[in-house]
XYZ file of C-alpha atoms in Angstrom:
190
model
C 106.030 98.471 85.817
C 106.832 97.601 89.426
C 106.184 101.210 90.442
C 102.545 101.026 89.344
C 101.972 97.785 91.235
C 103.662 99.197 94.343
C 101.589 102.394 94.096
C 98.398 100.318 93.867
C 99.382 98.336 96.972
C 100.411 101.474 98.860
C 97.162 103.316 98.132
C 95.098 100.263 99.103
C 96.972 99.805 102.382
C 96.764 103.508 103.278
C 93.048 103.564 102.394
C 92.256 100.434 104.426
C 94.243 101.846 107.343
C 92.306 105.114 107.207
C 88.900 103.487 106.712
C 89.402 101.037 109.577
C 91.023 103.474 111.994
C 88.301 102.999 114.607
C 85.192 100.884 115.220
C 82.838 103.483 113.781
C 84.682 103.933 110.485
C 85.359 100.222 110.176
C 81.699 99.299 110.576
C 80.667 101.947 108.022
C 83.268 101.252 105.353
C 84.459 97.638 105.674
C 81.358 95.983 104.153
C 82.080 97.953 100.966
C 85.593 96.663 100.351
C 85.602 93.099 101.691
C 85.635 90.445 98.975
C 82.144 88.944 98.863
C 82.847 85.702 96.978
C 83.713 82.889 99.384
C 86.271 81.367 97.000
C 88.088 84.739 96.875
C 88.149 85.498 100.612
C 91.884 84.712 100.911
C 92.915 86.491 97.691
C 95.552 88.553 99.491
C 97.650 85.469 100.288
C 98.683 85.256 96.622
C 97.654 88.679 95.367
C 98.368 89.840 91.852
C 98.543 93.367 90.468
C 94.986 92.874 89.186
C 93.788 91.795 92.651
C 95.206 94.981 94.195
C 93.500 97.054 91.505
C 90.187 95.286 92.240
C 90.565 96.110 95.955
C 91.498 99.689 95.081
C 88.389 100.033 92.936
C 86.169 98.765 95.776
C 87.849 101.186 98.184
C 87.492 103.995 95.635
C 83.761 103.388 95.358
C 83.346 103.294 99.143
C 85.169 106.600 99.539
C 83.378 108.218 96.613
C 79.932 107.201 97.859
C 80.408 108.167 101.502
C 82.847 111.088 101.436
C 81.118 113.623 99.204
C 80.634 117.010 100.864
C 77.127 118.326 101.430
C 76.022 121.820 100.361
C 77.602 123.311 103.488
C 80.939 121.588 102.830
C 80.455 119.016 105.601
C 80.601 115.240 105.686
C 80.274 113.199 108.875
C 82.439 110.381 107.489
C 85.309 112.744 106.751
C 85.094 113.973 110.329
C 85.216 110.340 111.565
C 88.309 109.810 109.399
C 90.116 112.770 110.952
C 89.302 115.237 108.152
C 91.831 114.108 105.538
C 92.680 116.655 102.854
C 90.330 116.946 99.901
C 93.272 116.341 97.558
C 93.874 112.959 99.218
C 90.178 112.015 99.027
C 90.131 113.098 95.370
C 93.163 110.904 94.660
C 91.940 107.702 96.298
C 88.472 108.099 94.799
C 89.739 108.901 91.289
C 88.304 106.736 88.512
C 90.990 108.020 86.167
C 93.756 106.814 88.488
C 92.417 103.265 88.454
C 91.987 103.398 84.665
C 95.687 104.288 84.394
C 96.713 101.534 86.823
C 94.577 99.048 84.878
C 96.288 100.165 81.662
C 99.714 99.579 83.244
C 98.539 96.140 84.416
C 97.330 95.200 80.923
C 100.691 96.221 79.466
C 102.524 94.327 82.199
C 100.564 91.166 81.411
C 101.072 91.618 77.688
C 104.798 92.331 77.970
C 105.836 90.089 80.848
C 103.349 87.240 80.623
C 103.066 86.881 76.872
C 106.159 88.560 75.474
C 109.572 87.252 74.658
C 112.957 88.877 74.366
C 112.662 92.460 73.150
C 114.921 94.711 71.133
C 116.430 97.939 72.406
C 114.003 99.848 70.187
C 111.014 97.984 71.684
C 112.331 98.647 75.207
C 112.632 102.374 74.374
C 109.041 102.430 73.088
C 107.802 100.674 76.224
C 109.690 103.110 78.417
C 108.120 106.073 76.595
C 104.666 104.510 76.938
C 105.091 103.963 80.686
C 106.518 107.474 81.094
C 103.308 108.894 79.625
C 101.225 106.886 82.103
C 103.528 108.002 84.926
C 103.110 111.665 83.990
C 99.325 111.278 84.071
C 99.500 109.568 87.486
C 101.841 112.295 88.741
C 99.448 115.051 87.643
C 96.549 113.279 89.386
C 98.462 112.724 92.606
C 99.901 116.201 93.100
C 99.040 117.223 96.608
C 97.178 114.014 97.433
C 100.239 112.129 98.628
C 101.997 115.079 100.259
C 99.878 114.841 103.387
C 100.390 111.163 104.105
C 102.751 110.446 106.956
C 104.080 106.907 106.933
C 105.267 106.111 110.432
C 107.275 103.258 111.860
C 106.562 102.871 115.591
C 109.752 102.043 117.488
C 108.615 102.253 121.108
C 105.793 103.512 123.264
C 104.564 104.104 126.770
C 101.193 104.658 128.370
C 100.683 107.338 130.996
C 97.536 109.013 132.322
C 95.385 107.598 129.512
C 97.707 108.743 126.718
C 99.928 106.583 124.537
C 103.168 108.282 123.554
C 104.793 106.474 120.667
C 108.280 107.115 119.354
C 108.207 106.860 115.569
C 110.400 107.176 112.531
C 108.912 109.219 109.693
C 109.497 107.107 106.559
C 110.038 109.922 104.096
C 112.825 110.688 101.702
C 115.731 108.566 100.630
C 118.184 109.139 103.437
C 118.578 107.168 106.615
C 118.350 107.465 109.496
C 114.799 108.649 109.172
C 113.521 111.649 111.109
C 112.277 110.763 114.590
C 109.132 112.099 116.237
C 106.705 111.379 119.078
C 102.996 110.850 118.566
C 100.444 111.174 121.367
C 97.226 109.231 120.913
C 94.371 107.650 122.826
C 95.017 104.386 120.966
C 98.305 102.440 120.754
C 100.266 102.104 117.507
C 101.516 98.598 116.741
C 105.279 98.155 116.790
Protein backbone atom coordinates (compact mmCIF):
# COMPACT_ATOMS: atom_id res chain seq x y z
CA UNK A 1 0.00 0.00 0.00
CA UNK A 2 2.84 2.41 0.77
CA UNK A 3 4.19 1.94 -2.76
CA UNK A 4 1.02 3.38 -4.32
CA UNK A 5 1.07 6.40 -2.03
CA UNK A 6 4.78 6.97 -2.72
CA UNK A 7 4.20 6.64 -6.48
CA UNK A 8 1.40 9.22 -6.29
CA UNK A 9 3.67 11.65 -4.42
CA UNK A 10 6.58 11.02 -6.79
CA UNK A 11 4.51 11.61 -9.93
CA UNK A 12 3.01 14.79 -8.46
CA UNK A 13 6.41 16.17 -7.47
CA UNK A 14 7.98 15.33 -10.84
CA UNK A 15 5.00 16.85 -12.67
CA UNK A 16 5.04 20.05 -10.60
CA UNK A 17 8.79 20.32 -11.12
CA UNK A 18 8.40 19.95 -14.88
CA UNK A 19 5.40 22.28 -15.15
CA UNK A 20 7.06 25.02 -13.10
CA UNK A 21 10.52 24.71 -14.63
CA UNK A 22 10.51 28.31 -15.87
CA UNK A 23 8.35 31.44 -15.69
CA UNK A 24 6.57 30.70 -18.96
CA UNK A 25 5.53 27.15 -18.06
CA UNK A 26 4.67 28.13 -14.51
CA UNK A 27 2.35 30.93 -15.61
CA UNK A 28 0.63 28.63 -18.13
CA UNK A 29 0.19 25.56 -15.94
CA UNK A 30 0.14 26.64 -12.27
CA UNK A 31 -3.40 28.09 -12.26
CA UNK A 32 -4.65 24.62 -13.24
CA UNK A 33 -3.21 22.71 -10.30
CA UNK A 34 -3.28 25.16 -7.38
CA UNK A 35 -5.96 24.39 -4.81
CA UNK A 36 -8.70 26.98 -5.27
CA UNK A 37 -10.53 26.65 -1.94
CA UNK A 38 -9.07 29.02 0.66
CA UNK A 39 -9.58 26.53 3.50
CA UNK A 40 -7.54 23.95 1.54
CA UNK A 41 -4.61 26.18 0.53
CA UNK A 42 -2.24 24.55 3.05
CA UNK A 43 -3.36 20.96 2.39
CA UNK A 44 0.20 19.80 1.76
CA UNK A 45 1.22 20.45 5.38
CA UNK A 46 -0.80 17.40 6.47
CA UNK A 47 -1.36 15.67 3.15
CA UNK A 48 -3.08 12.32 2.89
CA UNK A 49 -2.94 9.75 0.10
CA UNK A 50 -6.27 11.14 -1.13
CA UNK A 51 -4.87 14.70 -1.18
CA UNK A 52 -1.95 13.58 -3.36
CA UNK A 53 -4.36 11.82 -5.71
CA UNK A 54 -6.46 15.01 -5.94
CA UNK A 55 -3.33 17.01 -6.85
CA UNK A 56 -2.33 14.34 -9.36
CA UNK A 57 -5.74 14.51 -10.99
CA UNK A 58 -5.50 18.31 -11.33
CA UNK A 59 -2.01 17.96 -12.81
CA UNK A 60 -3.25 15.21 -15.13
CA UNK A 61 -6.01 17.44 -16.46
CA UNK A 62 -3.60 20.34 -16.99
CA UNK A 63 -1.20 18.15 -18.94
CA UNK A 64 -3.97 16.47 -20.92
CA UNK A 65 -5.57 19.77 -21.92
CA UNK A 66 -2.39 21.60 -22.90
CA UNK A 67 -0.04 18.89 -24.16
CA UNK A 68 -2.00 17.26 -26.97
CA UNK A 69 -0.15 17.25 -30.29
CA UNK A 70 -1.61 19.11 -33.25
CA UNK A 71 -2.07 17.52 -36.69
CA UNK A 72 1.60 18.13 -37.50
CA UNK A 73 2.76 16.47 -34.27
CA UNK A 74 3.69 19.77 -32.60
CA UNK A 75 2.75 21.36 -29.30
CA UNK A 76 4.23 24.64 -28.06
CA UNK A 77 3.81 23.62 -24.40
CA UNK A 78 5.80 20.43 -24.90
CA UNK A 79 8.57 22.51 -26.44
CA UNK A 80 8.48 24.85 -23.40
CA UNK A 81 8.76 21.78 -21.15
CA UNK A 82 11.88 20.54 -22.94
CA UNK A 83 10.07 18.02 -25.17
CA UNK A 84 9.50 15.22 -22.65
CA UNK A 85 8.86 11.78 -24.12
CA UNK A 86 5.34 10.98 -25.24
CA UNK A 87 5.37 7.90 -22.99
CA UNK A 88 5.97 10.15 -19.97
CA UNK A 89 3.20 12.57 -21.00
CA UNK A 90 0.87 9.60 -21.57
CA UNK A 91 1.67 8.28 -18.08
CA UNK A 92 1.13 11.50 -16.13
CA UNK A 93 -2.04 12.30 -18.06
CA UNK A 94 -3.50 8.79 -17.74
CA UNK A 95 -7.02 8.63 -16.31
CA UNK A 96 -6.61 4.89 -15.81
CA UNK A 97 -3.53 5.41 -13.63
CA UNK A 98 -5.44 7.68 -11.26
CA UNK A 99 -8.38 5.25 -11.19
CA UNK A 100 -5.95 2.53 -10.05
CA UNK A 101 -4.35 4.80 -7.43
CA UNK A 102 -7.82 5.75 -6.17
CA UNK A 103 -8.70 2.05 -5.93
CA UNK A 104 -5.55 1.41 -3.86
CA UNK A 105 -6.46 4.38 -1.63
CA UNK A 106 -9.99 3.06 -1.07
CA UNK A 107 -8.59 -0.34 -0.09
CA UNK A 108 -6.02 1.30 2.16
CA UNK A 109 -8.74 3.24 3.97
CA UNK A 110 -10.94 0.18 4.23
CA UNK A 111 -8.15 -2.10 5.47
CA UNK A 112 -6.08 0.25 7.61
CA UNK A 113 -8.65 2.76 8.82
CA UNK A 114 -11.61 0.48 9.38
CA UNK A 115 -10.15 -3.00 9.65
CA UNK A 116 -8.93 -4.99 12.58
CA UNK A 117 -6.51 -7.85 12.93
CA UNK A 118 -6.53 -10.06 9.84
CA UNK A 119 -5.88 -13.73 9.26
CA UNK A 120 -3.07 -15.10 7.12
CA UNK A 121 -5.66 -16.05 4.50
CA UNK A 122 -7.04 -12.48 4.43
CA UNK A 123 -3.49 -11.09 4.15
CA UNK A 124 -2.82 -13.43 1.20
CA UNK A 125 -6.01 -12.26 -0.53
CA UNK A 126 -5.08 -8.62 0.02
CA UNK A 127 -1.60 -9.24 -1.35
CA UNK A 128 -3.05 -10.85 -4.48
CA UNK A 129 -5.46 -7.94 -4.92
CA UNK A 130 -2.68 -5.36 -4.64
CA UNK A 131 -0.46 -7.40 -6.97
CA UNK A 132 -3.15 -7.17 -9.65
CA UNK A 133 -3.29 -3.38 -9.24
CA UNK A 134 0.51 -3.24 -9.34
CA UNK A 135 0.63 -5.21 -12.59
CA UNK A 136 -1.84 -2.79 -14.17
CA UNK A 137 0.22 0.20 -12.98
CA UNK A 138 3.39 -1.45 -14.27
CA UNK A 139 1.87 -2.00 -17.72
CA UNK A 140 0.75 1.65 -17.85
CA UNK A 141 4.11 3.01 -16.75
CA UNK A 142 6.39 1.03 -19.06
CA UNK A 143 8.63 3.52 -20.74
CA UNK A 144 7.11 6.54 -19.01
CA UNK A 145 9.37 6.40 -15.98
CA UNK A 146 12.51 5.25 -17.79
CA UNK A 147 13.32 8.75 -18.99
CA UNK A 148 13.10 10.52 -15.66
CA UNK A 149 16.43 11.43 -14.15
CA UNK A 150 16.24 12.16 -10.45
CA UNK A 151 19.27 14.23 -9.54
CA UNK A 152 20.75 15.28 -6.23
CA UNK A 153 22.84 18.44 -6.65
CA UNK A 154 26.00 18.26 -4.54
CA UNK A 155 27.91 21.34 -5.67
CA UNK A 156 28.01 23.93 -8.40
CA UNK A 157 29.89 26.82 -9.90
CA UNK A 158 29.04 29.65 -12.25
CA UNK A 159 31.36 30.62 -15.08
CA UNK A 160 30.78 32.65 -18.24
CA UNK A 161 26.99 32.56 -17.82
CA UNK A 162 26.81 28.78 -17.33
CA UNK A 163 26.05 26.91 -14.13
CA UNK A 164 27.91 23.62 -13.85
CA UNK A 165 26.37 21.45 -11.17
CA UNK A 166 27.85 18.24 -9.82
CA UNK A 167 25.03 15.77 -9.24
CA UNK A 168 24.35 12.25 -8.08
CA UNK A 169 21.97 10.28 -10.28
CA UNK A 170 19.50 8.67 -7.85
CA UNK A 171 18.90 5.44 -9.72
CA UNK A 172 19.19 1.84 -8.72
CA UNK A 173 19.67 0.32 -5.32
CA UNK A 174 23.41 0.59 -4.87
CA UNK A 175 25.36 3.41 -3.32
CA UNK A 176 27.35 5.41 -4.00
CA UNK A 177 25.19 6.74 -6.77
CA UNK A 178 26.62 7.54 -10.19
CA UNK A 179 28.05 11.06 -10.43
CA UNK A 180 27.60 13.45 -13.33
CA UNK A 181 27.87 17.14 -14.24
CA UNK A 182 24.99 19.16 -15.60
CA UNK A 183 25.45 22.45 -17.47
CA UNK A 184 22.51 24.83 -17.38
CA UNK A 185 21.59 28.49 -17.67
CA UNK A 186 19.74 28.22 -14.35
CA UNK A 187 21.12 27.00 -11.00
CA UNK A 188 19.97 23.75 -9.38
CA UNK A 189 19.21 23.99 -5.66
CA UNK A 190 21.52 22.03 -3.39
